[in-house]
Coordinates of C-alpha atoms in Angstrom, one line a residue:
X233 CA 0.0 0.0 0.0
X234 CA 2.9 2.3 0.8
X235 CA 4.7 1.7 -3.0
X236 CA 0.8 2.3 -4.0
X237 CA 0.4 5.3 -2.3
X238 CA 4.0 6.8 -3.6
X239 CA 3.3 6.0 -7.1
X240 CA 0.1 7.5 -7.1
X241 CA 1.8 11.1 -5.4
X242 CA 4.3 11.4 -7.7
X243 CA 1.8 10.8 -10.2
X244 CA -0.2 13.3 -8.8
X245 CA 2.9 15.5 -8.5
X246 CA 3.7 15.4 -12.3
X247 CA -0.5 16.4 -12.9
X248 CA 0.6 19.5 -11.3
X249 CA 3.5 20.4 -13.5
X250 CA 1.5 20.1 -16.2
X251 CA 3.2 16.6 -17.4
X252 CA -0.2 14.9 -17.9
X253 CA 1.7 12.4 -20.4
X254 CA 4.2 11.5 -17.5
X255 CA 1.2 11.4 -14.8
X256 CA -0.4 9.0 -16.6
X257 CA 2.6 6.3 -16.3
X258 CA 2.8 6.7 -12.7
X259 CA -1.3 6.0 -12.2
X260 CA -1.5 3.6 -14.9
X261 CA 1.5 1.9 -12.6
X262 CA -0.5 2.0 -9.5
X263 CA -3.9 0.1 -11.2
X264 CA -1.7 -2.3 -12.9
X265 CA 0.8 -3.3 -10.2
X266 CA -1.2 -2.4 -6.7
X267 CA -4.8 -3.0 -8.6
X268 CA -6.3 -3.8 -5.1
X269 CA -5.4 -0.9 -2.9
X270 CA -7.2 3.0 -2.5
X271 CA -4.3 4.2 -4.3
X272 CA -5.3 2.3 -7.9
X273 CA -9.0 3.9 -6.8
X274 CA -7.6 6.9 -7.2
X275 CA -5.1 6.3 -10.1
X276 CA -7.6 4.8 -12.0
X277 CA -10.5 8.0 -11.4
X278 CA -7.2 10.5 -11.9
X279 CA -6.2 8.5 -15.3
X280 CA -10.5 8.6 -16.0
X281 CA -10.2 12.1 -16.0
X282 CA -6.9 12.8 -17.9
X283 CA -8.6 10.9 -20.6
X284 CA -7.1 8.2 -22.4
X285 CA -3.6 8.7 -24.0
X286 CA -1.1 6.7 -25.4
X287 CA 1.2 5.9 -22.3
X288 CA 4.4 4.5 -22.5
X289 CA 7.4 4.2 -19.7
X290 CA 8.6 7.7 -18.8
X291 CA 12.0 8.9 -20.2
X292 CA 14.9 8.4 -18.4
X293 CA 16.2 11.5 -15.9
X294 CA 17.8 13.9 -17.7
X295 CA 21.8 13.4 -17.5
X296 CA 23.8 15.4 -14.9
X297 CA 25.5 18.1 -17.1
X298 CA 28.5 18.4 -14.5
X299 CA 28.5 14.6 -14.8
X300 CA 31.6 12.1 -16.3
X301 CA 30.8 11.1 -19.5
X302 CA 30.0 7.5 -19.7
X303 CA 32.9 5.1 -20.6
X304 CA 32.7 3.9 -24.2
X305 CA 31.9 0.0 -24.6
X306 CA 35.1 -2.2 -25.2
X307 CA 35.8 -2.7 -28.7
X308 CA 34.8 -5.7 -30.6
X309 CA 37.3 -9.0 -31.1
X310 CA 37.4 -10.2 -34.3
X311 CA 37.0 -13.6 -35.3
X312 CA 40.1 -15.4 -36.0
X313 CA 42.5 -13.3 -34.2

């Protein structure tokens, strides 16, 4: 119920940003994942009135700008060598 209950607040959260496309991931996680607890009650009347919308996983965070780049994959061995 907990997990439930975060999903559907952060959900919830993104509504009020404006990020109705992002929202909708978060409560169509809570109905799918935590279908019998108040929270998917919720999700589920939240997502209702959103309307429907194609909803796929969010996108990942943004990357840290002051961040290391990320180390490049090791090259590829060649057959026969």
């Amino acid at each position: 119920e907990t997990q439930a209950a975060h999903l559907y607040l952060v959900g919830d959260w993104y509504v009020g940003q404006g990020k109705e496309y992002t929202a909708r991931y978060y409560f169509l996680k809570v109905v799918t994942v935590h279908p019998r607890t108040g929270a998917a009650v919720s999700a589920q009347k939240d997502l209702d009135r959103l309307g429907s919308g194609e909803v796929v996983p969010a996108p990942p965070p943004e990357a840290d700008p002051g961040a290391a780049p990320a180390a490049a994959p090791p090259p590829a061995e060649k057959k026969g060598e």
